[in-house]
Amino acid sequence: MCRLILASGDFAVADITAAALDMSCGRTAAHDNPTKVHAHGWGAVWREHEQGPGHGLRAHTDVRPMADSLHESLLPEVKTDFLAIHTRNASLESQRGLDFTHPLSRDDGWYFMHNGYLPTAYQGLGLPASRFDSREYFDYLVPRDADGLDPAAALGRLDALAPGGNSGNAIAVHPAGAYLVHWSAPSVATPVFFAMQRLSLPGLEVIASEVVPGLAPAGLWEPVAAGTVSYFPFPKES
């Protein structure tokens, strides 16, 4: 299981990485899941701040714990108006390593981060068996070469999954914007762990897997409605 955070607007990257680090180390783990520390790698995707038209996306992945390797990444020097971070505790011991570290990517420009376990997603792709549920969920949820994600269609795909999984919480990013998917199976055993929290401040939106007091007091956070898809469009160049 994993922790997610997305920030869009005017923010200091150091504040968002510190929040992700707090979640990855279990400092803010007021939930109902025994997993507190997320040490099986981490990754980030952000918009280039100075690239010119299109503000191309950049990504980083590392198989080490975030606490051990953040300082070796590009993030301490990054300035951006969009950043998403994923810290990971692998559901299966066999699914550790760079191939399983988020964000996952495709050659059509999409990046994907998932918190949950959806072992039946492969069936929606017509595959004979599952190799990595998050990769299969990515391909099942986001059609190849799509120029966006339709919220109703995405939620319909999730509702159509065969039983056996727990959460489809995800961040999907492409060059025009990002989507936050908040969905859990009806019988999920740890609903608090799979809740999502929103912080809305002037010029800034943050969504995270947990309330992070280091960003703002708990009273300023509010739960994200279950079964929803939120869109964060990137500003178009004039």
mmCIF file of C-alpha atoms in Angstrom:
data_model
loop_
_atom_site.group_PDB
_atom_site.id
_atom_site.type_symbol
_atom_site.label_atom_id
_atom_site.label_comp_id
_atom_site.label_asym_id
_atom_site.label_seq_id
_atom_site.Cartn_x
_atom_site.Cartn_y
_atom_site.Cartn_z
ATOM 1 C CA MET A 1 0.000 0.000 0.000
ATOM 2 C CA CYS A 2 1.110 3.533 -0.688
ATOM 3 C CA ARG A 3 0.733 7.225 0.065
ATOM 4 C CA LEU A 4 -0.098 9.890 -2.508
ATOM 5 C CA ILE A 5 0.108 13.674 -2.565
ATOM 6 C CA LEU A 6 -0.714 16.129 -5.349
ATOM 7 C CA ALA A 7 -0.146 19.883 -5.299
ATOM 8 C CA SER A 8 -1.378 22.330 -7.938
ATOM 9 C CA GLY A 9 -0.827 26.075 -7.870
ATOM 10 C CA ASP A 10 1.543 28.282 -5.918
ATOM 11 C CA PHE A 11 3.645 26.274 -3.448
ATOM 12 C CA ALA A 12 7.170 25.540 -2.294
ATOM 13 C CA VAL A 13 8.360 22.141 -3.478
ATOM 14 C CA ALA A 14 10.178 21.687 -0.162
ATOM 15 C CA ASP A 15 6.838 21.853 1.696
ATOM 16 C CA ILE A 16 5.237 19.153 -0.466
ATOM 17 C CA THR A 17 8.260 16.854 -0.321
ATOM 18 C CA ALA A 18 8.345 17.278 3.467
ATOM 19 C CA ALA A 19 4.672 16.278 3.608
ATOM 20 C CA ALA A 20 5.328 13.216 1.460
ATOM 21 C CA LEU A 21 8.268 12.330 3.684
ATOM 22 C CA ASP A 22 6.098 12.614 6.812
ATOM 23 C CA MET A 23 3.579 10.194 5.300
ATOM 24 C CA SER A 24 6.234 7.778 4.060
ATOM 25 C CA CYS A 25 7.803 7.555 7.523
ATOM 26 C CA GLY A 26 4.484 7.101 9.339
ATOM 27 C CA ARG A 27 4.578 10.419 11.207
ATOM 28 C CA THR A 28 1.019 11.302 10.156
ATOM 29 C CA ALA A 29 -0.440 7.772 10.105
ATOM 30 C CA ALA A 30 -3.759 8.253 11.923
ATOM 31 C CA HIS A 31 -5.554 5.479 10.039
ATOM 32 C CA ASP A 32 -6.834 1.895 10.320
ATOM 33 C CA ASN A 33 -4.119 -0.017 8.429
ATOM 34 C CA PRO A 34 -1.119 -1.712 10.080
ATOM 35 C CA THR A 35 1.160 -0.326 7.366
ATOM 36 C CA LYS A 36 2.724 2.864 8.672
ATOM 37 C CA VAL A 37 6.111 3.063 6.913
ATOM 38 C CA HIS A 38 6.365 3.078 3.114
ATOM 39 C CA ALA A 39 9.951 2.162 2.356
ATOM 40 C CA HIS A 40 9.809 0.280 -0.976
ATOM 41 C CA GLY A 41 10.693 3.172 -3.224
ATOM 42 C CA TRP A 42 9.127 6.437 -4.271
ATOM 43 C CA GLY A 43 8.616 8.635 -7.285
ATOM 44 C CA ALA A 44 7.420 12.006 -8.485
ATOM 45 C CA VAL A 45 6.104 13.716 -11.591
ATOM 46 C CA TRP A 46 6.057 17.481 -12.113
ATOM 47 C CA ARG A 47 5.787 20.187 -14.763
ATOM 48 C CA GLU A 48 8.932 21.828 -16.028
ATOM 49 C CA HIS A 49 8.824 25.437 -14.865
ATOM 50 C CA GLU A 50 11.154 26.977 -17.432
ATOM 51 C CA GLN A 51 10.753 24.836 -20.530
ATOM 52 C CA GLY A 52 8.570 27.217 -22.499
ATOM 53 C CA PRO A 53 5.429 26.245 -24.452
ATOM 54 C CA GLY A 54 3.923 23.031 -23.197
ATOM 55 C CA HIS A 55 5.838 22.942 -19.920
ATOM 56 C CA GLY A 56 6.926 19.341 -20.439
ATOM 57 C CA LEU A 57 6.553 16.753 -17.713
ATOM 58 C CA ARG A 58 9.487 15.325 -15.795
ATOM 59 C CA ALA A 59 9.559 12.262 -13.566
ATOM 60 C CA HIS A 60 11.827 10.648 -11.014
ATOM 61 C CA THR A 61 11.823 7.159 -9.477
ATOM 62 C CA ASP A 62 14.001 5.558 -6.814
ATOM 63 C CA VAL A 63 13.793 2.103 -5.247
ATOM 64 C CA ARG A 64 15.204 3.334 -1.933
ATOM 65 C CA PRO A 65 13.136 4.841 0.889
ATOM 66 C CA MET A 66 12.366 8.502 0.318
ATOM 67 C CA ALA A 67 14.080 9.414 3.594
ATOM 68 C CA ASP A 68 17.340 7.956 2.261
ATOM 69 C CA SER A 69 17.318 9.324 -1.255
ATOM 70 C CA LEU A 70 15.293 12.541 -1.573
ATOM 71 C CA HIS A 71 18.464 14.630 -1.339
ATOM 72 C CA GLU A 72 19.913 12.821 -4.383
ATOM 73 C CA SER A 73 16.918 13.645 -6.599
ATOM 74 C CA LEU A 74 16.226 16.754 -8.646
ATOM 75 C CA LEU A 75 13.323 17.797 -6.429
ATOM 76 C CA PRO A 76 15.211 20.008 -3.965
ATOM 77 C CA GLU A 77 16.046 22.324 -6.882
ATOM 78 C CA VAL A 78 12.697 22.141 -8.713
ATOM 79 C CA LYS A 79 10.311 25.067 -9.125
ATOM 80 C CA THR A 80 6.914 24.131 -10.516
ATOM 81 C CA ASP A 81 3.161 24.698 -10.309
ATOM 82 C CA PHE A 82 2.312 20.971 -10.273
ATOM 83 C CA LEU A 83 3.856 18.110 -8.329
ATOM 84 C CA ALA A 84 2.653 14.603 -7.458
ATOM 85 C CA ILE A 85 4.564 12.189 -5.225
ATOM 86 C CA HIS A 86 4.032 8.474 -4.519
ATOM 87 C CA THR A 87 5.708 6.573 -1.669
ATOM 88 C CA ARG A 88 5.365 2.798 -1.741
ATOM 89 C CA ASN A 89 4.954 -0.238 0.466
ATOM 90 C CA ALA A 90 4.706 -3.137 -1.992
ATOM 91 C CA SER A 91 1.593 -5.300 -1.644
ATOM 92 C CA LEU A 92 3.595 -8.337 -2.766
ATOM 93 C CA GLU A 93 7.248 -9.009 -1.964
ATOM 94 C CA SER A 94 7.799 -10.161 -5.553
ATOM 95 C CA GLN A 95 6.774 -6.713 -6.826
ATOM 96 C CA ARG A 96 9.710 -4.660 -5.655
ATOM 97 C CA GLY A 97 12.270 -2.906 -7.801
ATOM 98 C CA LEU A 98 12.405 -0.230 -10.476
ATOM 99 C CA ASP A 99 9.864 -1.913 -12.788
ATOM 100 C CA PHE A 100 7.264 -1.629 -10.024
ATOM 101 C CA THR A 101 8.116 1.870 -8.773
ATOM 102 C CA HIS A 102 5.633 4.655 -9.483
ATOM 103 C CA PRO A 103 5.041 6.796 -11.432
ATOM 104 C CA LEU A 104 4.480 4.215 -14.112
ATOM 105 C CA SER A 105 4.753 5.663 -17.602
ATOM 106 C CA ARG A 106 3.715 4.970 -21.187
ATOM 107 C CA ASP A 107 5.054 6.125 -24.525
ATOM 108 C CA ASP A 108 1.844 8.081 -25.155
ATOM 109 C CA GLY A 109 2.824 10.674 -22.538
ATOM 110 C CA TRP A 110 0.828 9.423 -19.547
ATOM 111 C CA TYR A 111 2.161 8.896 -16.009
ATOM 112 C CA PHE A 112 0.327 6.945 -13.328
ATOM 113 C CA MET A 113 0.475 6.457 -9.542
ATOM 114 C CA HIS A 114 -1.743 4.006 -7.652
ATOM 115 C CA ASN A 115 -2.524 3.346 -3.996
ATOM 116 C CA GLY A 116 -4.305 0.048 -3.589
ATOM 117 C CA TYR A 117 -4.422 -3.499 -4.853
ATOM 118 C CA LEU A 118 -6.580 -4.452 -7.854
ATOM 119 C CA PRO A 119 -5.638 -8.060 -8.728
ATOM 120 C CA THR A 120 -8.560 -8.504 -11.137
ATOM 121 C CA ALA A 121 -7.760 -5.515 -13.399
ATOM 122 C CA TYR A 122 -5.958 -7.823 -15.828
ATOM 123 C CA GLN A 123 -9.292 -9.449 -16.681
ATOM 124 C CA GLY A 124 -10.543 -6.186 -18.147
ATOM 125 C CA LEU A 125 -7.605 -6.268 -20.546
ATOM 126 C CA GLY A 126 -8.301 -9.847 -21.628
ATOM 127 C CA LEU A 127 -4.999 -11.091 -20.207
ATOM 128 C CA PRO A 128 -4.591 -14.685 -18.997
ATOM 129 C CA ALA A 129 -3.033 -13.673 -15.665
ATOM 130 C CA SER A 130 -1.779 -10.699 -13.676
ATOM 131 C CA ARG A 131 1.887 -9.691 -13.551
ATOM 132 C CA PHE A 132 1.548 -6.288 -11.858
ATOM 133 C CA ASP A 133 -1.889 -5.043 -10.876
ATOM 134 C CA SER A 134 -1.039 -1.318 -10.932
ATOM 135 C CA ARG A 135 0.292 -1.516 -14.494
ATOM 136 C CA GLU A 136 -2.794 -3.433 -15.590
ATOM 137 C CA TYR A 137 -5.031 -0.947 -13.782
ATOM 138 C CA PHE A 138 -3.242 1.919 -15.580
ATOM 139 C CA ASP A 139 -3.906 0.379 -18.988
ATOM 140 C CA TYR A 140 -7.464 -0.566 -18.032
ATOM 141 C CA LEU A 141 -8.406 2.869 -16.682
ATOM 142 C CA VAL A 142 -6.652 5.172 -19.183
ATOM 143 C CA PRO A 143 -7.142 4.278 -22.849
ATOM 144 C CA ARG A 144 -3.935 4.437 -24.865
ATOM 145 C CA ASP A 145 -3.444 7.779 -26.665
ATOM 146 C CA ALA A 146 -6.346 9.332 -24.754
ATOM 147 C CA ASP A 147 -6.255 13.129 -24.577
ATOM 148 C CA GLY A 148 -8.019 13.078 -21.209
ATOM 149 C CA LEU A 149 -9.872 10.928 -18.704
ATOM 150 C CA ASP A 150 -13.665 10.902 -18.702
ATOM 151 C CA PRO A 151 -14.770 10.768 -15.032
ATOM 152 C CA ALA A 152 -17.997 8.833 -15.614
ATOM 153 C CA ALA A 153 -16.285 6.282 -17.847
ATOM 154 C CA ALA A 154 -13.400 5.885 -15.381
ATOM 155 C CA LEU A 155 -15.701 5.270 -12.429
ATOM 156 C CA GLY A 156 -17.787 2.890 -14.541
ATOM 157 C CA ARG A 157 -14.684 0.847 -15.308
ATOM 158 C CA LEU A 158 -13.838 0.663 -11.622
ATOM 159 C CA ASP A 159 -17.363 -0.378 -10.655
ATOM 160 C CA ALA A 160 -17.200 -3.120 -13.319
ATOM 161 C CA LEU A 161 -14.092 -4.766 -11.857
ATOM 162 C CA ALA A 162 -14.476 -8.292 -10.540
ATOM 163 C CA PRO A 163 -14.309 -8.473 -6.722
ATOM 164 C CA GLY A 164 -10.987 -9.018 -5.010
ATOM 165 C CA GLY A 165 -9.388 -5.590 -4.843
ATOM 166 C CA ASN A 166 -9.523 -2.760 -2.345
ATOM 167 C CA SER A 167 -8.744 0.682 -3.812
ATOM 168 C CA GLY A 168 -8.293 2.417 -7.131
ATOM 169 C CA ASN A 169 -6.974 5.681 -5.683
ATOM 170 C CA ALA A 170 -4.720 7.073 -8.377
ATOM 171 C CA ILE A 171 -3.096 10.120 -9.940
ATOM 172 C CA ALA A 172 -2.999 10.098 -13.751
ATOM 173 C CA VAL A 173 -0.982 12.841 -15.446
ATOM 174 C CA HIS A 174 -0.582 13.832 -19.098
ATOM 175 C CA PRO A 175 0.724 17.003 -20.787
ATOM 176 C CA ALA A 176 -2.576 18.921 -20.495
ATOM 177 C CA GLY A 177 -3.467 18.139 -16.888
ATOM 178 C CA ALA A 178 -3.792 15.679 -14.018
ATOM 179 C CA TYR A 179 -6.605 13.579 -12.597
ATOM 180 C CA LEU A 180 -7.108 12.396 -9.029
ATOM 181 C CA VAL A 181 -9.236 9.232 -8.841
ATOM 182 C CA HIS A 182 -10.759 8.449 -5.437
ATOM 183 C CA TRP A 183 -12.492 5.064 -5.420
ATOM 184 C CA SER A 184 -12.574 2.087 -3.053
ATOM 185 C CA ALA A 185 -14.348 -1.250 -3.254
ATOM 186 C CA PRO A 186 -17.637 -1.350 -1.291
ATOM 187 C CA SER A 187 -16.285 -3.890 1.197
ATOM 188 C CA VAL A 188 -12.841 -2.326 1.712
ATOM 189 C CA ALA A 189 -11.506 -3.401 5.120
ATOM 190 C CA THR A 190 -9.560 -0.205 5.893
ATOM 191 C CA PRO A 191 -11.675 2.735 4.668
ATOM 192 C CA VAL A 192 -9.749 5.364 6.645
ATOM 193 C CA PHE A 193 -6.457 4.289 5.083
ATOM 194 C CA PHE A 194 -7.943 4.728 1.609
ATOM 195 C CA ALA A 195 -9.606 8.073 2.330
ATOM 196 C CA MET A 196 -8.237 11.186 0.615
ATOM 197 C CA GLN A 197 -7.953 14.654 2.117
ATOM 198 C CA ARG A 198 -8.126 18.049 0.390
ATOM 199 C CA LEU A 199 -6.473 21.307 1.422
ATOM 200 C CA SER A 200 -7.744 24.377 -0.436
ATOM 201 C CA LEU A 201 -5.879 27.634 0.084
ATOM 202 C CA PRO A 202 -5.800 30.796 -2.058
ATOM 203 C CA GLY A 203 -3.966 29.813 -5.235
ATOM 204 C CA LEU A 204 -3.274 26.249 -4.065
ATOM 205 C CA GLU A 205 -4.948 22.837 -4.046
ATOM 206 C CA VAL A 206 -3.409 19.859 -2.263
ATOM 207 C CA ILE A 207 -4.842 16.330 -2.101
ATOM 208 C CA ALA A 208 -3.122 13.759 0.083
ATOM 209 C CA SER A 209 -3.675 10.306 1.506
ATOM 210 C CA GLU A 210 -3.508 11.766 5.016
ATOM 211 C CA VAL A 211 -3.947 15.055 6.822
ATOM 212 C CA VAL A 212 -0.451 16.528 7.059
ATOM 213 C CA PRO A 213 -0.339 19.119 9.869
ATOM 214 C CA GLY A 214 3.034 20.323 8.622
ATOM 215 C CA LEU A 215 1.223 21.840 5.637
ATOM 216 C CA ALA A 216 -1.819 23.206 7.480
ATOM 217 C CA PRO A 217 -3.806 22.562 10.680
ATOM 218 C CA ALA A 218 -6.217 19.628 10.577
ATOM 219 C CA GLY A 219 -9.227 21.952 10.634
ATOM 220 C CA LEU A 220 -8.335 23.303 7.177
ATOM 221 C CA TRP A 221 -8.455 19.854 5.550
ATOM 222 C CA GLU A 222 -11.654 18.213 4.318
ATOM 223 C CA PRO A 223 -12.383 14.701 3.043
ATOM 224 C CA VAL A 224 -12.539 14.164 -0.704
ATOM 225 C CA ALA A 225 -15.898 12.702 -1.683
ATOM 226 C CA ALA A 226 -15.689 8.984 -2.404
ATOM 227 C CA GLY A 227 -16.283 7.816 -5.946
ATOM 228 C CA THR A 228 -15.051 10.992 -7.619
ATOM 229 C CA VAL A 229 -12.522 12.114 -10.212
ATOM 230 C CA SER A 230 -10.953 15.568 -9.798
ATOM 231 C CA TYR A 231 -9.277 17.383 -12.700
ATOM 232 C CA PHE A 232 -6.333 19.767 -12.444
ATOM 233 C CA PRO A 233 -5.809 21.428 -15.833
ATOM 234 C CA PHE A 234 -2.426 22.912 -16.634
ATOM 235 C CA PRO A 235 -2.446 26.554 -17.757
ATOM 236 C CA LYS A 236 -2.208 26.969 -21.518
ATOM 237 C CA GLU A 237 0.578 29.082 -22.932
ATOM 238 C CA SER A 238 -0.542 32.391 -24.470
#
